[in-house]
Short mmCIF file of C-alpha atoms in Angstrom, two decimals:
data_model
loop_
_atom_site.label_atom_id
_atom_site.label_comp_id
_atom_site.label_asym_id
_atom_site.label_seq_id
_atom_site.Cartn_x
_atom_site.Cartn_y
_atom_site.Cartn_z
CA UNK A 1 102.72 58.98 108.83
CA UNK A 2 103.80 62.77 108.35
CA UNK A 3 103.70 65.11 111.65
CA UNK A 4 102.89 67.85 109.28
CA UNK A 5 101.32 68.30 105.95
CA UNK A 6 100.73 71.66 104.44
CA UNK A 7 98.39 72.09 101.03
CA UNK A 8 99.04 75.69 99.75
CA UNK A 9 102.83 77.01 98.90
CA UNK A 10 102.49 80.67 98.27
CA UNK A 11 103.77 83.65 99.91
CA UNK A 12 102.82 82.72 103.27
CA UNK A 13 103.34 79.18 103.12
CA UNK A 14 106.57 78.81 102.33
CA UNK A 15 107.61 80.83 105.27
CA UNK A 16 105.76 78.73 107.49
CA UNK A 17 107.42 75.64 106.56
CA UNK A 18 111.01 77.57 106.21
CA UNK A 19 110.61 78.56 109.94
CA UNK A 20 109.32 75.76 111.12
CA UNK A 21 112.18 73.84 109.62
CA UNK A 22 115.01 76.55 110.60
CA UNK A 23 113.68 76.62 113.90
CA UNK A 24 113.52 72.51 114.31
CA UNK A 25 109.41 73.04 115.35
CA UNK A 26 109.59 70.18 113.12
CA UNK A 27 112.03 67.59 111.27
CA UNK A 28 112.42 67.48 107.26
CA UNK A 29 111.58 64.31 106.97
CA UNK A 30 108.34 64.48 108.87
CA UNK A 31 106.75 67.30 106.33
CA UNK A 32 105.06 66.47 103.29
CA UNK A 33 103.68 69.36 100.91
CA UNK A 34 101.55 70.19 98.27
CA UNK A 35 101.38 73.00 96.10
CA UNK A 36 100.74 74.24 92.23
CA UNK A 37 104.08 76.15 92.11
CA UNK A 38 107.19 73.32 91.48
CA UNK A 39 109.54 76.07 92.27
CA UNK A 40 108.57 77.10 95.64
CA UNK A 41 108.36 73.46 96.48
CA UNK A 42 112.21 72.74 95.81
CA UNK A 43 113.75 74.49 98.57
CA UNK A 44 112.22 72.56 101.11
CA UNK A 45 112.38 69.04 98.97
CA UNK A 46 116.06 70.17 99.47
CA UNK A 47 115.64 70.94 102.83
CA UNK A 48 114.26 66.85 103.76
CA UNK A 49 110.73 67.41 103.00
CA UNK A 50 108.31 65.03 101.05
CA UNK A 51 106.27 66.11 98.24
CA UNK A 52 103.18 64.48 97.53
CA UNK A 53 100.90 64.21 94.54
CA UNK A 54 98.01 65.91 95.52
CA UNK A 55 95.92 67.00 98.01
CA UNK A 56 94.66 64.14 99.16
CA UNK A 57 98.07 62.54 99.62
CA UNK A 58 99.19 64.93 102.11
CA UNK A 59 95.37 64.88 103.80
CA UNK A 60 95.21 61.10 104.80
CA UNK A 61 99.20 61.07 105.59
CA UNK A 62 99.71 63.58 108.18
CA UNK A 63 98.72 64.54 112.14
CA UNK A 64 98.57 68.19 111.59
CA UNK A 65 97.05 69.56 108.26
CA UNK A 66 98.16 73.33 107.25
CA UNK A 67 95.65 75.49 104.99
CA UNK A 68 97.35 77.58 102.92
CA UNK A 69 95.41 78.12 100.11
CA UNK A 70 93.60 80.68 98.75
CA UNK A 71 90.08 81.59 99.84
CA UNK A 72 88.62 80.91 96.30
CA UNK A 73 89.83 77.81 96.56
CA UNK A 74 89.24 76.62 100.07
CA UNK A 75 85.59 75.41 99.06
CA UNK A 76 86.47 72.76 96.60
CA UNK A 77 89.06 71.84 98.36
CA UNK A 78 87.71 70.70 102.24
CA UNK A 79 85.24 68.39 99.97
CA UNK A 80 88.04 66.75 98.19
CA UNK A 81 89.75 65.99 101.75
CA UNK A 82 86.77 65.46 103.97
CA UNK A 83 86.78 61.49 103.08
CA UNK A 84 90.69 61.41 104.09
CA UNK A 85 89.95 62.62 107.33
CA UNK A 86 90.66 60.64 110.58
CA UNK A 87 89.88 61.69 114.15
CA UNK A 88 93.39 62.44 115.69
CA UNK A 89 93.74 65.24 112.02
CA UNK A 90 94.36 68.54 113.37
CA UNK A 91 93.20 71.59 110.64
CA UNK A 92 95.16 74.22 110.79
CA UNK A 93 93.67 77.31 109.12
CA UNK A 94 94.59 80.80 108.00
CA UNK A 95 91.83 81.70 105.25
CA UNK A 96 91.19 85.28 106.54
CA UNK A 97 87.20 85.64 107.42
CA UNK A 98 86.96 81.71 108.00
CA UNK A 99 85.77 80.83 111.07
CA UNK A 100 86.16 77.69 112.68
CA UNK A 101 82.04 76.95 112.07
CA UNK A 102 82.66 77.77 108.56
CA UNK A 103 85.36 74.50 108.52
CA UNK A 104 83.41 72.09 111.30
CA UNK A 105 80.08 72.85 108.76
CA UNK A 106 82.24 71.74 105.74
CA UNK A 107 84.40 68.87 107.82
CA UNK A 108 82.72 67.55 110.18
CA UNK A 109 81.18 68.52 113.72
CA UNK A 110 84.35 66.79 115.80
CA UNK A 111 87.10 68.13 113.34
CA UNK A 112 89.66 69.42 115.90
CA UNK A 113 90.84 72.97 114.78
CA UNK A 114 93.42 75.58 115.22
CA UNK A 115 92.57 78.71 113.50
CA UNK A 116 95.46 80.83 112.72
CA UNK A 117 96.55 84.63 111.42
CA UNK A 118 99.98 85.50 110.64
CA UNK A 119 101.38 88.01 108.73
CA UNK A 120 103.85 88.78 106.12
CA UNK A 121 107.18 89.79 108.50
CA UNK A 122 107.22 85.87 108.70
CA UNK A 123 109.14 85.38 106.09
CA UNK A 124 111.98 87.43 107.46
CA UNK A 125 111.68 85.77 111.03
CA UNK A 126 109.82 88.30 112.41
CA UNK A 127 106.37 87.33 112.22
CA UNK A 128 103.45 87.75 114.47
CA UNK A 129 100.94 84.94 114.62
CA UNK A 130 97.88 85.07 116.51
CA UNK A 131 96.28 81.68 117.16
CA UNK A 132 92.90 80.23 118.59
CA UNK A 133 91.82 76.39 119.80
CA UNK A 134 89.34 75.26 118.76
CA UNK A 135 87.77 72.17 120.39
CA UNK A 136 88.20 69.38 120.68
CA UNK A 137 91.56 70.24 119.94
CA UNK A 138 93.64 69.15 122.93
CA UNK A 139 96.23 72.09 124.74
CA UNK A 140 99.37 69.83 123.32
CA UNK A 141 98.05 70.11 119.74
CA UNK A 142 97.72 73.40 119.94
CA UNK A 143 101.10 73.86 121.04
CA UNK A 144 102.51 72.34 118.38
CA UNK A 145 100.83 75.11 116.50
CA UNK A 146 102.03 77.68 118.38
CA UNK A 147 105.24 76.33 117.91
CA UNK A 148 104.77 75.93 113.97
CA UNK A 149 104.38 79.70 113.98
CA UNK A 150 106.30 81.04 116.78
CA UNK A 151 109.83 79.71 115.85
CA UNK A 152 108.72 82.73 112.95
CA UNK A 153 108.71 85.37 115.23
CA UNK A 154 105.94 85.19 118.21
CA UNK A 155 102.73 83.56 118.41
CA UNK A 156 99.71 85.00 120.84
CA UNK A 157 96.41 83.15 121.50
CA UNK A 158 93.29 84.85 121.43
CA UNK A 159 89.65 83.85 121.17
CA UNK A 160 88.18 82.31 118.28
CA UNK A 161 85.92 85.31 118.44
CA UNK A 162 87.92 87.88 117.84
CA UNK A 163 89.89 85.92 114.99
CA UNK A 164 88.16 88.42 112.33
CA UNK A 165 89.47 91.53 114.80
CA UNK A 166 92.39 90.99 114.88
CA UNK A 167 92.92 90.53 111.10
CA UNK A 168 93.78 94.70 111.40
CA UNK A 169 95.87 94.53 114.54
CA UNK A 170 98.28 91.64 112.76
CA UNK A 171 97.60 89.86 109.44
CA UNK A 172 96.90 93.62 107.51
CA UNK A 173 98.80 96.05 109.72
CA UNK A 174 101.92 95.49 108.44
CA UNK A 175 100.20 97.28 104.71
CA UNK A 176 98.96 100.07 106.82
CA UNK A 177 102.21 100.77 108.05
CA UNK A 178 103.71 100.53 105.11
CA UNK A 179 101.22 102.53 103.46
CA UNK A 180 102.45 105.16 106.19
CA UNK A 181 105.82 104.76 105.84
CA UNK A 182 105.39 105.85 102.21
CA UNK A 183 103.41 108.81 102.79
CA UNK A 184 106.41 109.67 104.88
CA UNK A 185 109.20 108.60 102.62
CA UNK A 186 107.39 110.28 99.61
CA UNK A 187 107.14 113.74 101.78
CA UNK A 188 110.68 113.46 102.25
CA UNK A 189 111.62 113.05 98.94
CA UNK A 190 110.17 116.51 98.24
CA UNK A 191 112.04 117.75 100.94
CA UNK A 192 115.26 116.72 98.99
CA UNK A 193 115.73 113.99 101.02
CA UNK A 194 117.47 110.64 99.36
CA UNK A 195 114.89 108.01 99.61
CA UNK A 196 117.34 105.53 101.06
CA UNK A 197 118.43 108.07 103.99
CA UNK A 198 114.73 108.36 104.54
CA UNK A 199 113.89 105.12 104.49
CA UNK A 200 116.41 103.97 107.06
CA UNK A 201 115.01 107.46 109.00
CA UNK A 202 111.88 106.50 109.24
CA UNK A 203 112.13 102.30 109.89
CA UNK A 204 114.90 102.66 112.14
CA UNK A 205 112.37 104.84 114.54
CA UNK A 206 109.62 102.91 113.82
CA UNK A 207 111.70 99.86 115.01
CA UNK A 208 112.92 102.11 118.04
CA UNK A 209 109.45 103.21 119.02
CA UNK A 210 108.21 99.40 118.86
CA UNK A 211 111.24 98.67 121.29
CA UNK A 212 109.88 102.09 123.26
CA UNK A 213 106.06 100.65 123.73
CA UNK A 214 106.98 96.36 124.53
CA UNK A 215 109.62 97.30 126.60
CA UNK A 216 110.16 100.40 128.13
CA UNK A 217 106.91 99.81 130.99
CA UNK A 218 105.76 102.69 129.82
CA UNK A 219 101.76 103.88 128.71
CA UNK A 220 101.57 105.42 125.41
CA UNK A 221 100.29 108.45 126.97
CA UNK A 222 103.57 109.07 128.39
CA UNK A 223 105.32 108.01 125.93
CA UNK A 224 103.89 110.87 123.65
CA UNK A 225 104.25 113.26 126.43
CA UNK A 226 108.05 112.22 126.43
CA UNK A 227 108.97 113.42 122.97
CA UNK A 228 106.32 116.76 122.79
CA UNK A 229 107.57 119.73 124.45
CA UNK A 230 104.62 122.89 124.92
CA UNK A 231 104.89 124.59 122.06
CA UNK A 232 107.46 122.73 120.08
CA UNK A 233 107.27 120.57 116.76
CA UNK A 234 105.93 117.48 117.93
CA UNK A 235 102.57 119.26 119.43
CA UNK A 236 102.64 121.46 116.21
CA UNK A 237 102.09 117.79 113.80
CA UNK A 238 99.81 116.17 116.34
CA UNK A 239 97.38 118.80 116.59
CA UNK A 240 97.66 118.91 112.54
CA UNK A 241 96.84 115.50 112.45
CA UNK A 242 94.09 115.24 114.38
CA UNK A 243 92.64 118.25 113.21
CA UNK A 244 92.53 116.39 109.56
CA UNK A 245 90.80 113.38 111.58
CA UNK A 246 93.97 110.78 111.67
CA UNK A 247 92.17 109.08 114.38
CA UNK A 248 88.93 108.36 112.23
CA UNK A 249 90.79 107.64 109.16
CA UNK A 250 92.48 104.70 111.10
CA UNK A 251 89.36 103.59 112.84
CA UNK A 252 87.79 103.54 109.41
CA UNK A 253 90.24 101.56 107.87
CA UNK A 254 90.62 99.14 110.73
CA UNK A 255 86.77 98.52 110.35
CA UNK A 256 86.52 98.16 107.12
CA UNK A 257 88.89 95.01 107.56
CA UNK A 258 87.23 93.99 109.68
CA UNK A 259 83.85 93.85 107.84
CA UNK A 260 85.20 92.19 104.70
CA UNK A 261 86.54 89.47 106.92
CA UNK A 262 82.78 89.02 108.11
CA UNK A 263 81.87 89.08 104.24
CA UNK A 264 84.31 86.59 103.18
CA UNK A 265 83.45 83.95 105.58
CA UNK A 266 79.32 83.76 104.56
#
């Protein structure tokens, strides 16, 4: 019997089980994996890990069973491995808009379930994973799933229902800041800046200003108040920004997330 099994090796997957490994959350030889993609999956056969056949191989052969597949797909799959099922499995999902009903409606009533949204930094260690119990998965099995994640980066719980929320706070932010980062970058290209020089600009405050706001005890308030001066540059963009609604173009976008996660999980 497998600790973990994971069915799904994309661009998120793989991560997850590269961390997990790295970070000894779990041995090699107590993984077995499934996915379409023979490439991603040699790596980590490399690393200890056990391949299986199919789905259903990894389903009735592990503790802990990682979704990682596609939404499209997630339908025809729970089906397939409903049968396999025993009642110490722990599912552990992170299908965007799929709540934990969604999975107990498709599995089973008593299916114990951690529902879980991380985001792309993973895959460079520096993740952020935000993670719900769901009963009657027990407070050790959902550590394990903490750890799973958090040897990635960090891992929060939250409640199950706010796992759709916080889809814009964590498993999409990191494309809205990169989104910003390029309106940035491409302004300062048509200053005449080089787009490396900018680039490392630009990150290397964003990274500063993260440290600023977890660490510094601080309120953001302040912390704007700190770099504006009355009259001075900083004032001078904020007040342009607002006054072309920044706030409501955010709040938009964060809602609109938020909605299609709603959508996808009908």
């Amino acid at each position: 019997m497998y600790e973990l099994g994971v069915i799904g090796l994309g661009h998120i997957g793989v991560p997850i089980v590269n961390g997990a490994l790295s970070g000894k959350a779990v041995s090699p030889d107590q993984v077995i994996l499934y996915g379409h993609h023979l490439e991603r999956l040699e790596p980590l056969l490399l690393a200890g890990a056990s391949a299986a056949k199919n789905e259903i191989e990894v389903a009735s052969s592990c503790h802990y069973l990682l979704l990682s597949v596609k939404l499209q797909s997630l339908s025809e799959l729970l089906p397939k491995i409903k049968p396999f099922l025993r009642p110490d499995h722990v599912i552990i999902s992170i299908a965007a808009g799929i709540s934990a009903r969604y999975l107990k409606n498709a599995l089973g009533e008593d299916t114990k379930i951690v529902l879980a949204m991380p985001n792309t930094p993973l895959q460079l260690g520096f993740g952020t994973t935000a993670l719900s119990r769901i009963e009657p998965a027990t407070q050790d099995e959902f550590a394990f799933a903490m750890r799973i994640f958090g040897v990635s980066g960090s891992a929060e719980e939250i409640p199950a229902e706010l796992m759709n929320e916080v889809i814009a706070l964590n498993g999409s932010s990191p494309a809205f800041f990169y989104r910003i980062t390029q309106i940035f970058a491409d302004r300062a290209s048509q200053y005449g800046f080089n787009h490396e020089t900018a680039m490392r600009l630009i990150c290397g405050s964003m990274i500063g200003a993260a440290h600023m706001m977890l660490s510094s005890g601080t309120s953001l308030d302040d912390l704007i108040q700190a770099v504006c001066s009355k009259g001075g540059t900083t004032i001078a963009g904020l007040t342009a920004m607002n006054d072309a609604h920044l706030d409501q173009a955010l709040i938009a976008g964060m809602e609109a997330c938020t909605q299609r996660a709603y959508e996808l999980g009908k």
